[in-house]
Amino acid sequence: MVGIYLSRTGNTRHCIEKLVMLLDENAKVLPIEDEDAVLQIMETDFIVLGYPTQFSNAPLMVRDFIRENASIWKGKRILCVATMGAFSGDGAGCTARILKKYGAIIAGGLHIHMPDSVCDSKLLKKSLSENKQIVKTADQKIESAAARIAKGIYPREGLGFIYHLTGLFGQRLWFYGKTQHYSNRVKISDACVGCGLCAAKCPMHNVTMQDGRPKTNGKCTMCYRCVSSCPKQAITLLGKEVQEQCRFEKYI
Ligand SMILES: Cc1cc2nc3c(=O)[nH]c(=O)nc-3n(C[C@H](O)[C@H](O)[C@H](O)COP(=O)(O)O)c2cc1C
Ligand code: SF4
Ligand code: SF4
């Protein structure tokens, strides 16, 4: 077994690490951008694939990873796990449908409600104690899913026709344009001190340092890692101002 995840503020990393460790304490868990990720998938028959929901879709980087490595999925059993701040409809189904096209066997789907990660929007923000409670409830859900999976009973969240319709009409259709292309909307203010952290963290290499200043090249997968970690709160993406630098570690 191997766990592969994309995570921006740490929510999905936590969920996949916890779930995989409960299922197989010797299994490896890797971020999707790790250069070993493809090799690990090729050498394993069971994969737990986790990612954050974006506008009721899977992040483009994850969908592209699946498509660009089309030949590695045939015959693999995959548990698709989508984390979300509120609602996804068919978050797990969004990758399950692509993976099936490449011959994967979808073992199950799991949806986990976690704190919101959109650092520059107030919309879904909760208090610290509410976020701590959300994480506790998520941990209980992961534990109970792992116990059932160990008995061979897999969750089916996000899979199937009704879920598909809910994801489509609940959000995806209205926000279709936001997840079809990489974003060029990363903005960096004059507060930047050129520390280079954003460039070091970006899983898309969308930020690079040039003459001591960060530059972007229009290939942002909206992971919010740079926004949540900039020491000067100099980066915004969808919003105009950083509201909270969301990080999973704050909620435990
Ligand atoms: C650009 C963007 C879009 C999002 N869209 C949704 C959404 O449609 N539904 C939802 O429930 N949460 C949405 N979220 C919240 C994240 O899916 C959620 O906070 C997730 O657990 C973050 O995981 P991470 O810390 O591993 O990146 C969105 C977050 C971002 C950054
Ligand atoms: S992390 Fe912030 S301060 Fe550091 S280089 Fe990036 S934008 Fe500038
Ligand atoms: S530019 Fe920032 S938000 Fe976009 S992919 Fe890179 S780290 Fe993530």
PDB file of C-alpha atoms and ligand atoms in Angstrom:
ATOM      1  CA  MET A   1       0.000   0.000   0.000  1.00  0.00           C
ATOM      2  CA  VAL A   2       1.098   3.568  -0.653  1.00  0.00           C
ATOM      3  CA  GLY A   3      -0.493   6.914   0.223  1.00  0.00           C
ATOM      4  CA  ILE A   4      -0.169   9.763  -2.308  1.00  0.00           C
ATOM      5  CA  TYR A   5      -1.545  13.206  -1.602  1.00  0.00           C
ATOM      6  CA  LEU A   6      -1.682  16.817  -2.677  1.00  0.00           C
ATOM      7  CA  SER A   7      -2.020  19.119   0.298  1.00  0.00           C
ATOM      8  CA  ARG A   8      -1.972  22.864   0.613  1.00  0.00           C
ATOM      9  CA  THR A   9      -2.443  23.698   4.270  1.00  0.00           C
ATOM     10  CA  GLY A  10      -1.755  20.220   5.634  1.00  0.00           C
ATOM     11  CA  ASN A  11      -5.328  18.913   5.979  1.00  0.00           C
ATOM     12  CA  THR A  12      -5.058  16.225   3.330  1.00  0.00           C
ATOM     13  CA  ARG A  13      -1.537  15.243   4.358  1.00  0.00           C
ATOM     14  CA  HIS A  14      -2.795  14.625   7.894  1.00  0.00           C
ATOM     15  CA  CYS A  15      -5.822  12.609   6.733  1.00  0.00           C
ATOM     16  CA  ILE A  16      -3.849  10.391   4.365  1.00  0.00           C
ATOM     17  CA  GLU A  17      -0.993   9.835   6.833  1.00  0.00           C
ATOM     18  CA  LYS A  18      -3.452   8.875   9.552  1.00  0.00           C
ATOM     19  CA  LEU A  19      -5.596   6.613   7.391  1.00  0.00           C
ATOM     20  CA  VAL A  20      -2.662   4.824   5.765  1.00  0.00           C
ATOM     21  CA  MET A  21      -0.836   4.317   9.080  1.00  0.00           C
ATOM     22  CA  LEU A  22      -3.979   2.771  10.570  1.00  0.00           C
ATOM     23  CA  LEU A  23      -4.266   0.403   7.607  1.00  0.00           C
ATOM     24  CA  ASP A  24      -0.596  -0.496   7.236  1.00  0.00           C
ATOM     25  CA  GLU A  25       2.002   1.030   9.505  1.00  0.00           C
ATOM     26  CA  ASN A  26       4.812   0.067   7.116  1.00  0.00           C
ATOM     27  CA  ALA A  27       3.284   1.776   4.103  1.00  0.00           C
ATOM     28  CA  LYS A  28       4.894   4.840   2.543  1.00  0.00           C
ATOM     29  CA  VAL A  29       3.037   8.133   2.286  1.00  0.00           C
ATOM     30  CA  LEU A  30       4.312  10.670  -0.243  1.00  0.00           C
ATOM     31  CA  PRO A  31       3.280  14.049  -1.608  1.00  0.00           C
ATOM     32  CA  ILE A  32       2.246  13.877  -5.253  1.00  0.00           C
ATOM     33  CA  GLU A  33       5.140  16.128  -6.295  1.00  0.00           C
ATOM     34  CA  ASP A  34       7.725  13.736  -4.817  1.00  0.00           C
ATOM     35  CA  GLU A  35       9.923  12.397  -7.593  1.00  0.00           C
ATOM     36  CA  ASP A  36       9.391   8.876  -6.200  1.00  0.00           C
ATOM     37  CA  ALA A  37       5.584   9.027  -6.362  1.00  0.00           C
ATOM     38  CA  VAL A  38       5.216   7.337  -9.767  1.00  0.00           C
ATOM     39  CA  LEU A  39       7.697   4.598  -8.909  1.00  0.00           C
ATOM     40  CA  GLN A  40       5.947   3.861  -5.617  1.00  0.00           C
ATOM     41  CA  ILE A  41       2.601   3.567  -7.390  1.00  0.00           C
ATOM     42  CA  MET A  42       4.097   1.213  -9.976  1.00  0.00           C
ATOM     43  CA  GLU A  43       5.443  -1.038  -7.234  1.00  0.00           C
ATOM     44  CA  THR A  44       2.204  -1.275  -5.231  1.00  0.00           C
ATOM     45  CA  ASP A  45      -1.215  -2.727  -5.900  1.00  0.00           C
ATOM     46  CA  PHE A  46      -3.241  -0.611  -3.448  1.00  0.00           C
ATOM     47  CA  ILE A  47      -3.107   3.191  -3.471  1.00  0.00           C
ATOM     48  CA  VAL A  48      -4.789   5.722  -1.210  1.00  0.00           C
ATOM     49  CA  LEU A  49      -5.015   8.927  -3.258  1.00  0.00           C
ATOM     50  CA  GLY A  50      -5.898  12.106  -1.355  1.00  0.00           C
ATOM     51  CA  TYR A  51      -6.466  15.717  -2.420  1.00  0.00           C
ATOM     52  CA  PRO A  52      -8.389  18.821  -1.397  1.00  0.00           C
ATOM     53  CA  THR A  53     -11.652  19.622  -3.148  1.00  0.00           C
ATOM     54  CA  GLN A  54     -11.556  22.730  -5.340  1.00  0.00           C
ATOM     55  CA  PHE A  55     -14.875  24.118  -6.508  1.00  0.00           C
ATOM     56  CA  SER A  56     -16.318  20.592  -6.241  1.00  0.00           C
ATOM     57  CA  ASN A  57     -13.529  19.232  -8.412  1.00  0.00           C
ATOM     58  CA  ALA A  58     -10.133  17.609  -7.917  1.00  0.00           C
ATOM     59  CA  PRO A  59      -7.212  20.051  -8.320  1.00  0.00           C
ATOM     60  CA  LEU A  60      -5.969  20.233 -11.923  1.00  0.00           C
ATOM     61  CA  MET A  61      -2.492  19.139 -10.796  1.00  0.00           C
ATOM     62  CA  VAL A  62      -3.964  15.854  -9.513  1.00  0.00           C
ATOM     63  CA  ARG A  63      -6.073  15.261 -12.628  1.00  0.00           C
ATOM     64  CA  ASP A  64      -3.041  16.004 -14.816  1.00  0.00           C
ATOM     65  CA  PHE A  65      -0.857  13.688 -12.730  1.00  0.00           C
ATOM     66  CA  ILE A  66      -3.315  10.859 -13.416  1.00  0.00           C
ATOM     67  CA  ARG A  67      -3.535  11.637 -17.144  1.00  0.00           C
ATOM     68  CA  GLU A  68       0.201  12.186 -17.635  1.00  0.00           C
ATOM     69  CA  ASN A  69       0.919   8.824 -16.021  1.00  0.00           C
ATOM     70  CA  ALA A  70      -1.929   7.018 -17.793  1.00  0.00           C
ATOM     71  CA  SER A  71      -0.039   3.735 -18.105  1.00  0.00           C
ATOM     72  CA  ILE A  72       0.570   3.126 -14.382  1.00  0.00           C
ATOM     73  CA  TRP A  73      -3.029   2.671 -13.199  1.00  0.00           C
ATOM     74  CA  LYS A  74      -4.164  -0.507 -14.937  1.00  0.00           C
ATOM     75  CA  GLY A  75      -5.239  -3.119 -12.387  1.00  0.00           C
ATOM     76  CA  LYS A  76      -4.369  -0.935  -9.355  1.00  0.00           C
ATOM     77  CA  ARG A  77      -6.920  -0.762  -6.539  1.00  0.00           C
ATOM     78  CA  ILE A  78      -7.471   2.816  -5.497  1.00  0.00           C
ATOM     79  CA  LEU A  79      -9.218   4.455  -2.560  1.00  0.00           C
ATOM     80  CA  CYS A  80      -9.961   8.067  -3.521  1.00  0.00           C
ATOM     81  CA  VAL A  81     -10.069  10.464  -0.562  1.00  0.00           C
ATOM     82  CA  ALA A  82     -11.280  14.068  -0.903  1.00  0.00           C
ATOM     83  CA  THR A  83     -10.977  16.557   1.936  1.00  0.00           C
ATOM     84  CA  MET A  84     -13.232  19.618   1.910  1.00  0.00           C
ATOM     85  CA  GLY A  85     -14.113  22.725   3.848  1.00  0.00           C
ATOM     86  CA  ALA A  86     -17.850  22.325   3.381  1.00  0.00           C
ATOM     87  CA  PHE A  87     -19.226  20.363   0.449  1.00  0.00           C
ATOM     88  CA  SER A  88     -17.941  18.557  -2.614  1.00  0.00           C
ATOM     89  CA  GLY A  89     -20.777  16.407  -3.924  1.00  0.00           C
ATOM     90  CA  ASP A  90     -18.611  13.882  -5.737  1.00  0.00           C
ATOM     91  CA  GLY A  91     -15.089  14.921  -4.668  1.00  0.00           C
ATOM     92  CA  ALA A  92     -13.821  11.326  -4.634  1.00  0.00           C
ATOM     93  CA  GLY A  93     -15.653  10.535  -7.876  1.00  0.00           C
ATOM     94  CA  CYS A  94     -13.805  13.297  -9.752  1.00  0.00           C
ATOM     95  CA  THR A  95     -10.586  11.276  -9.836  1.00  0.00           C
ATOM     96  CA  ALA A  96     -12.282   7.856  -9.683  1.00  0.00           C
ATOM     97  CA  ARG A  97     -13.902   8.440 -13.086  1.00  0.00           C
ATOM     98  CA  ILE A  98     -10.558   9.372 -14.712  1.00  0.00           C
ATOM     99  CA  LEU A  99      -8.709   6.512 -13.023  1.00  0.00           C
ATOM    100  CA  LYS A 100     -11.316   4.002 -14.232  1.00  0.00           C
ATOM    101  CA  LYS A 101     -10.693   5.103 -17.824  1.00  0.00           C
ATOM    102  CA  TYR A 102      -7.084   4.007 -17.363  1.00  0.00           C
ATOM    103  CA  GLY A 103      -8.020   0.594 -16.012  1.00  0.00           C
ATOM    104  CA  ALA A 104      -7.870   1.236 -12.250  1.00  0.00           C
ATOM    105  CA  ILE A 105     -10.227  -0.590  -9.893  1.00  0.00           C
ATOM    106  CA  ILE A 106     -11.904   1.874  -7.558  1.00  0.00           C
ATOM    107  CA  ALA A 107     -11.858   0.270  -4.111  1.00  0.00           C
ATOM    108  CA  GLY A 108     -13.809   3.108  -2.494  1.00  0.00           C
ATOM    109  CA  GLY A 109     -14.333   6.797  -1.897  1.00  0.00           C
ATOM    110  CA  LEU A 110     -14.053   8.793   1.307  1.00  0.00           C
ATOM    111  CA  HIS A 111     -15.005  12.422   2.018  1.00  0.00           C
ATOM    112  CA  ILE A 112     -13.502  14.176   5.025  1.00  0.00           C
ATOM    113  CA  HIS A 113     -14.666  17.555   6.278  1.00  0.00           C
ATOM    114  CA  MET A 114     -11.669  19.659   7.393  1.00  0.00           C
ATOM    115  CA  PRO A 115     -11.005  23.360   8.132  1.00  0.00           C
ATOM    116  CA  ASP A 116     -11.257  25.681   5.139  1.00  0.00           C
ATOM    117  CA  SER A 117      -7.968  26.516   3.405  1.00  0.00           C
ATOM    118  CA  VAL A 118      -8.815  29.608   1.333  1.00  0.00           C
ATOM    119  CA  CYS A 119      -6.546  31.985   3.249  1.00  0.00           C
ATOM    120  CA  ASP A 120      -7.709  35.149   1.477  1.00  0.00           C
ATOM    121  CA  SER A 121     -11.474  34.737   1.829  1.00  0.00           C
ATOM    122  CA  LYS A 122     -13.665  35.107   4.902  1.00  0.00           C
ATOM    123  CA  LEU A 123     -16.404  32.950   3.441  1.00  0.00           C
ATOM    124  CA  LEU A 124     -15.954  29.624   5.243  1.00  0.00           C
ATOM    125  CA  LYS A 125     -13.780  30.778   8.127  1.00  0.00           C
ATOM    126  CA  LYS A 126     -14.468  29.253  11.539  1.00  0.00           C
ATOM    127  CA  SER A 127     -13.185  30.005  15.036  1.00  0.00           C
ATOM    128  CA  LEU A 128     -10.169  28.125  16.390  1.00  0.00           C
ATOM    129  CA  SER A 129     -12.354  25.993  18.661  1.00  0.00           C
ATOM    130  CA  GLU A 130     -14.736  25.148  15.794  1.00  0.00           C
ATOM    131  CA  ASN A 131     -11.784  24.133  13.613  1.00  0.00           C
ATOM    132  CA  LYS A 132     -10.374  21.999  16.421  1.00  0.00           C
ATOM    133  CA  GLN A 133     -13.735  20.245  16.699  1.00  0.00           C
ATOM    134  CA  ILE A 134     -13.831  19.712  12.912  1.00  0.00           C
ATOM    135  CA  VAL A 135     -10.428  18.013  13.077  1.00  0.00           C
ATOM    136  CA  LYS A 136     -11.519  15.820  16.006  1.00  0.00           C
ATOM    137  CA  THR A 137     -14.614  14.700  14.129  1.00  0.00           C
ATOM    138  CA  ALA A 138     -12.505  14.044  11.026  1.00  0.00           C
ATOM    139  CA  ASP A 139     -10.093  11.909  13.044  1.00  0.00           C
ATOM    140  CA  GLN A 140     -13.001   9.846  14.372  1.00  0.00           C
ATOM    141  CA  LYS A 141     -14.312   9.367  10.835  1.00  0.00           C
ATOM    142  CA  ILE A 142     -10.870   8.235   9.632  1.00  0.00           C
ATOM    143  CA  GLU A 143     -10.555   5.782  12.524  1.00  0.00           C
ATOM    144  CA  SER A 144     -13.960   4.282  11.870  1.00  0.00           C
ATOM    145  CA  ALA A 145     -13.307   4.087   8.090  1.00  0.00           C
ATOM    146  CA  ALA A 146      -9.980   2.323   8.750  1.00  0.00           C
ATOM    147  CA  ALA A 147     -11.654  -0.185  11.072  1.00  0.00           C
ATOM    148  CA  ARG A 148     -14.275  -0.994   8.425  1.00  0.00           C
ATOM    149  CA  ILE A 149     -11.723  -1.174   5.614  1.00  0.00           C
ATOM    150  CA  ALA A 150      -9.686  -3.625   7.690  1.00  0.00           C
ATOM    151  CA  LYS A 151     -12.802  -5.862   7.604  1.00  0.00           C
ATOM    152  CA  GLY A 152     -13.090  -5.432   3.840  1.00  0.00           C
ATOM    153  CA  ILE A 153     -15.934  -2.886   3.951  1.00  0.00           C
ATOM    154  CA  TYR A 154     -15.006   0.164   1.872  1.00  0.00           C
ATOM    155  CA  PRO A 155     -16.767   3.546   2.002  1.00  0.00           C
ATOM    156  CA  ARG A 156     -18.463   4.577  -1.255  1.00  0.00           C
ATOM    157  CA  GLU A 157     -18.719   8.333  -0.748  1.00  0.00           C
ATOM    158  CA  GLY A 158     -18.584  10.468  -3.897  1.00  0.00           C
ATOM    159  CA  LEU A 159     -18.963   7.481  -6.212  1.00  0.00           C
ATOM    160  CA  GLY A 160     -22.027   6.762  -8.327  1.00  0.00           C
ATOM    161  CA  PHE A 161     -24.585   8.694 -10.313  1.00  0.00           C
ATOM    162  CA  ILE A 162     -26.410  10.589  -7.560  1.00  0.00           C
ATOM    163  CA  TYR A 163     -23.142  11.926  -6.110  1.00  0.00           C
ATOM    164  CA  HIS A 164     -22.059  12.888  -9.635  1.00  0.00           C
ATOM    165  CA  LEU A 165     -25.220  14.951 -10.139  1.00  0.00           C
ATOM    166  CA  THR A 166     -24.804  16.610  -6.732  1.00  0.00           C
ATOM    167  CA  GLY A 167     -21.222  17.650  -7.508  1.00  0.00           C
ATOM    168  CA  LEU A 168     -22.123  18.847 -10.977  1.00  0.00           C
ATOM    169  CA  PHE A 169     -25.192  20.897 -10.103  1.00  0.00           C
ATOM    170  CA  GLY A 170     -24.123  21.776  -6.542  1.00  0.00           C
ATOM    171  CA  GLN A 171     -21.080  23.720  -7.697  1.00  0.00           C
ATOM    172  CA  ARG A 172     -18.948  22.392 -10.548  1.00  0.00           C
ATOM    173  CA  LEU A 173     -21.087  23.640 -13.414  1.00  0.00           C
ATOM    174  CA  TRP A 174     -21.194  27.193 -12.051  1.00  0.00           C
ATOM    175  CA  PHE A 175     -17.463  27.304 -11.330  1.00  0.00           C
ATOM    176  CA  TYR A 176     -16.379  25.183 -14.295  1.00  0.00           C
ATOM    177  CA  GLY A 177     -13.898  27.760 -15.639  1.00  0.00           C
ATOM    178  CA  LYS A 178     -11.996  27.984 -12.356  1.00  0.00           C
ATOM    179  CA  THR A 179     -10.719  24.420 -12.440  1.00  0.00           C
ATOM    180  CA  GLN A 180     -10.137  23.848 -16.173  1.00  0.00           C
ATOM    181  CA  HIS A 181      -6.880  25.805 -16.373  1.00  0.00           C
ATOM    182  CA  TYR A 182      -3.992  26.616 -14.097  1.00  0.00           C
ATOM    183  CA  SER A 183      -4.396  30.017 -12.505  1.00  0.00           C
ATOM    184  CA  ASN A 184      -2.346  33.117 -13.282  1.00  0.00           C
ATOM    185  CA  ARG A 185      -3.909  35.103 -10.455  1.00  0.00           C
ATOM    186  CA  VAL A 186      -1.163  34.857  -7.816  1.00  0.00           C
ATOM    187  CA  LYS A 187      -0.362  38.387  -6.643  1.00  0.00           C
ATOM    188  CA  ILE A 188       2.713  39.360  -4.649  1.00  0.00           C
ATOM    189  CA  SER A 189       2.737  42.696  -2.855  1.00  0.00           C
ATOM    190  CA  ASP A 190       5.581  45.068  -2.012  1.00  0.00           C
ATOM    191  CA  ALA A 191       5.635  43.605   1.508  1.00  0.00           C
ATOM    192  CA  CYS A 192       7.733  40.730   0.054  1.00  0.00           C
ATOM    193  CA  VAL A 193      11.245  40.548   1.495  1.00  0.00           C
ATOM    194  CA  GLY A 194      12.539  38.013  -1.037  1.00  0.00           C
ATOM    195  CA  CYS A 195      13.000  35.139   1.429  1.00  0.00           C
ATOM    196  CA  GLY A 196      12.242  32.520  -1.260  1.00  0.00           C
ATOM    197  CA  LEU A 197       9.933  30.368   0.861  1.00  0.00           C
ATOM    198  CA  CYS A 198       7.086  30.548  -1.656  1.00  0.00           C
ATOM    199  CA  ALA A 199       9.355  29.325  -4.458  1.00  0.00           C
ATOM    200  CA  ALA A 200      10.692  26.495  -2.306  1.00  0.00           C
ATOM    201  CA  LYS A 201       7.187  25.301  -1.366  1.00  0.00           C
ATOM    202  CA  CYS A 202       5.289  25.530  -4.657  1.00  0.00           C
ATOM    203  CA  PRO A 203       4.495  22.000  -5.921  1.00  0.00           C
ATOM    204  CA  MET A 204       4.061  23.337  -9.475  1.00  0.00           C
ATOM    205  CA  HIS A 205       7.325  25.307  -9.563  1.00  0.00           C
ATOM    206  CA  ASN A 206       5.041  28.167 -10.490  1.00  0.00           C
ATOM    207  CA  VAL A 207       7.068  30.563  -8.332  1.00  0.00           C
ATOM    208  CA  THR A 208      10.749  31.081  -9.047  1.00  0.00           C
ATOM    209  CA  MET A 209      13.191  33.595  -7.625  1.00  0.00           C
ATOM    210  CA  GLN A 210      14.712  36.015 -10.114  1.00  0.00           C
ATOM    211  CA  ASP A 211      17.104  38.713  -8.898  1.00  0.00           C
ATOM    212  CA  GLY A 212      15.902  38.159  -5.348  1.00  0.00           C
ATOM    213  CA  ARG A 213      12.204  38.617  -6.244  1.00  0.00           C
ATOM    214  CA  PRO A 214       9.543  35.892  -6.690  1.00  0.00           C
ATOM    215  CA  LYS A 215       8.064  35.618 -10.187  1.00  0.00           C
ATOM    216  CA  THR A 216       5.095  33.483 -11.234  1.00  0.00           C
ATOM    217  CA  ASN A 217       4.506  31.797 -14.587  1.00  0.00           C
ATOM    218  CA  GLY A 218       0.749  31.181 -14.744  1.00  0.00           C
ATOM    219  CA  LYS A 219       0.798  27.507 -13.649  1.00  0.00           C
ATOM    220  CA  CYS A 220      -0.772  27.754 -10.213  1.00  0.00           C
ATOM    221  CA  THR A 221      -2.881  24.799  -9.025  1.00  0.00           C
ATOM    222  CA  MET A 222      -4.409  26.999  -6.283  1.00  0.00           C
ATOM    223  CA  CYS A 223      -2.909  24.967  -3.469  1.00  0.00           C
ATOM    224  CA  TYR A 224      -2.459  28.016  -1.202  1.00  0.00           C
ATOM    225  CA  ARG A 225       0.817  26.733   0.223  1.00  0.00           C
ATOM    226  CA  CYS A 226       2.665  29.945  -0.622  1.00  0.00           C
ATOM    227  CA  VAL A 227      -0.188  32.118   0.667  1.00  0.00           C
ATOM    228  CA  SER A 228      -0.357  30.240   3.947  1.00  0.00           C
ATOM    229  CA  SER A 229       3.381  30.274   4.559  1.00  0.00           C
ATOM    230  CA  CYS A 230       4.643  33.704   3.425  1.00  0.00           C
ATOM    231  CA  PRO A 231       6.138  35.364   6.539  1.00  0.00           C
ATOM    232  CA  LYS A 232       5.001  38.793   5.286  1.00  0.00           C
ATOM    233  CA  GLN A 233       1.501  37.779   4.182  1.00  0.00           C
ATOM    234  CA  ALA A 234       2.488  39.247   0.826  1.00  0.00           C
ATOM    235  CA  ILE A 235       0.699  36.703  -1.383  1.00  0.00           C
ATOM    236  CA  THR A 236      -2.954  36.526  -2.392  1.00  0.00           C
ATOM    237  CA  LEU A 237      -4.746  34.439  -4.986  1.00  0.00           C
ATOM    238  CA  LEU A 238      -8.548  34.438  -5.162  1.00  0.00           C
ATOM    239  CA  GLY A 239      -9.036  37.272  -2.650  1.00  0.00           C
ATOM    240  CA  LYS A 240      -7.492  40.693  -2.071  1.00  0.00           C
ATOM    241  CA  GLU A 241      -6.152  40.309   1.461  1.00  0.00           C
ATOM    242  CA  VAL A 242      -4.896  37.448   3.632  1.00  0.00           C
ATOM    243  CA  GLN A 243      -7.565  36.740   6.257  1.00  0.00           C
ATOM    244  CA  GLU A 244      -5.908  33.821   7.989  1.00  0.00           C
ATOM    245  CA  GLN A 245      -2.817  31.791   7.186  1.00  0.00           C
ATOM    246  CA  CYS A 246      -4.566  28.437   7.500  1.00  0.00           C
ATOM    247  CA  ARG A 247      -2.368  25.570   8.632  1.00  0.00           C
ATOM    248  CA  PHE A 248      -3.517  22.222   9.931  1.00  0.00           C
ATOM    249  CA  GLU A 249      -1.061  22.320  12.874  1.00  0.00           C
ATOM    250  CA  LYS A 250      -3.019  25.216  14.422  1.00  0.00           C
ATOM    251  CA  TYR A 251      -6.081  23.039  14.855  1.00  0.00           C
ATOM    252  CA  ILE A 252      -4.680  20.181  16.905  1.00  0.00           C
TER     253      ILE A 252
HETATM  254  C1  LIG B   1      -9.297  27.168  -4.467  1.00  0.00           C
HETATM  255  C2  LIG B   1     -10.041  26.381  -3.424  1.00  0.00           C
HETATM  256  C3  LIG B   1     -11.301  25.901  -3.689  1.00  0.00           C
HETATM  257  C4  LIG B   1     -12.000  25.175  -2.711  1.00  0.00           C
HETATM  258  N1  LIG B   1     -13.236  24.669  -3.030  1.00  0.00           N
HETATM  259  C5  LIG B   1     -13.898  23.941  -2.115  1.00  0.00           C
HETATM  260  C6  LIG B   1     -15.166  23.374  -2.433  1.00  0.00           C
HETATM  261  O1  LIG B   1     -15.667  23.475  -3.546  1.00  0.00           O
HETATM  262  N2  LIG B   1     -15.825  22.686  -1.474  1.00  0.00           N
HETATM  263  C7  LIG B   1     -15.295  22.522  -0.228  1.00  0.00           C
HETATM  264  O2  LIG B   1     -15.940  21.900   0.602  1.00  0.00           O
HETATM  265  N3  LIG B   1     -14.081  23.012   0.106  1.00  0.00           N
HETATM  266  C8  LIG B   1     -13.373  23.716  -0.808  1.00  0.00           C
HETATM  267  N4  LIG B   1     -12.131  24.212  -0.494  1.00  0.00           N
HETATM  268  C9  LIG B   1     -11.558  23.911   0.842  1.00  0.00           C
HETATM  269  C10 LIG B   1     -10.554  22.775   0.815  1.00  0.00           C
HETATM  270  O3  LIG B   1     -10.957  21.741  -0.037  1.00  0.00           O
HETATM  271  C11 LIG B   1     -10.329  22.184   2.217  1.00  0.00           C
HETATM  272  O4  LIG B   1     -10.063  23.164   3.140  1.00  0.00           O
HETATM  273  C12 LIG B   1      -9.217  21.135   2.171  1.00  0.00           C
HETATM  274  O5  LIG B   1      -9.327  20.316   3.324  1.00  0.00           O
HETATM  275  C13 LIG B   1      -7.817  21.728   2.149  1.00  0.00           C
HETATM  276  O6  LIG B   1      -6.879  20.688   2.227  1.00  0.00           O
HETATM  277  P1  LIG B   1      -5.297  20.892   2.227  1.00  0.00           P
HETATM  278  O7  LIG B   1      -4.940  21.654   3.451  1.00  0.00           O
HETATM  279  O8  LIG B   1      -4.755  19.526   2.226  1.00  0.00           O
HETATM  280  O9  LIG B   1      -4.950  21.598   0.998  1.00  0.00           O
HETATM  281  C14 LIG B   1     -11.418  24.940  -1.441  1.00  0.00           C
HETATM  282  C15 LIG B   1     -10.135  25.424  -1.178  1.00  0.00           C
HETATM  283  C16 LIG B   1      -9.446  26.133  -2.157  1.00  0.00           C
HETATM  284  C17 LIG B   1      -8.062  26.637  -1.854  1.00  0.00           C
HETATM  285  S1  SF4 B   2       7.412  33.876   0.903  1.00  0.00           S
HETATM  286 FE1  SF4 B   2       6.628  35.985   0.910  1.00  0.00          FE
HETATM  287  S2  SF4 B   2       8.321  37.269   1.580  1.00  0.00           S
HETATM  288 FE2  SF4 B   2       9.180  35.283   0.990  1.00  0.00          FE
HETATM  289  S3  SF4 B   2       9.767  35.567  -1.200  1.00  0.00           S
HETATM  290 FE3  SF4 B   2       7.707  34.713  -1.167  1.00  0.00          FE
HETATM  291  S4  SF4 B   2       6.341  36.506  -1.268  1.00  0.00           S
HETATM  292 FE4  SF4 B   2       8.370  37.235  -0.664  1.00  0.00          FE
HETATM  293  S1  SF4 B   3       1.781  29.491  -6.657  1.00  0.00           S
HETATM  294 FE1  SF4 B   3       1.237  29.134  -4.501  1.00  0.00          FE
HETATM  295  S2  SF4 B   3      -0.918  28.538  -4.553  1.00  0.00           S
HETATM  296 FE2  SF4 B   3      -0.112  28.343  -6.638  1.00  0.00          FE
HETATM  297  S3  SF4 B   3       0.530  26.212  -6.831  1.00  0.00           S
HETATM  298 FE3  SF4 B   3       2.318  27.372  -6.151  1.00  0.00          FE
HETATM  299  S4  SF4 B   3       2.323  27.268  -3.904  1.00  0.00           S
HETATM  300 FE4  SF4 B   3       0.318  26.643  -4.641  1.00  0.00          FE
END
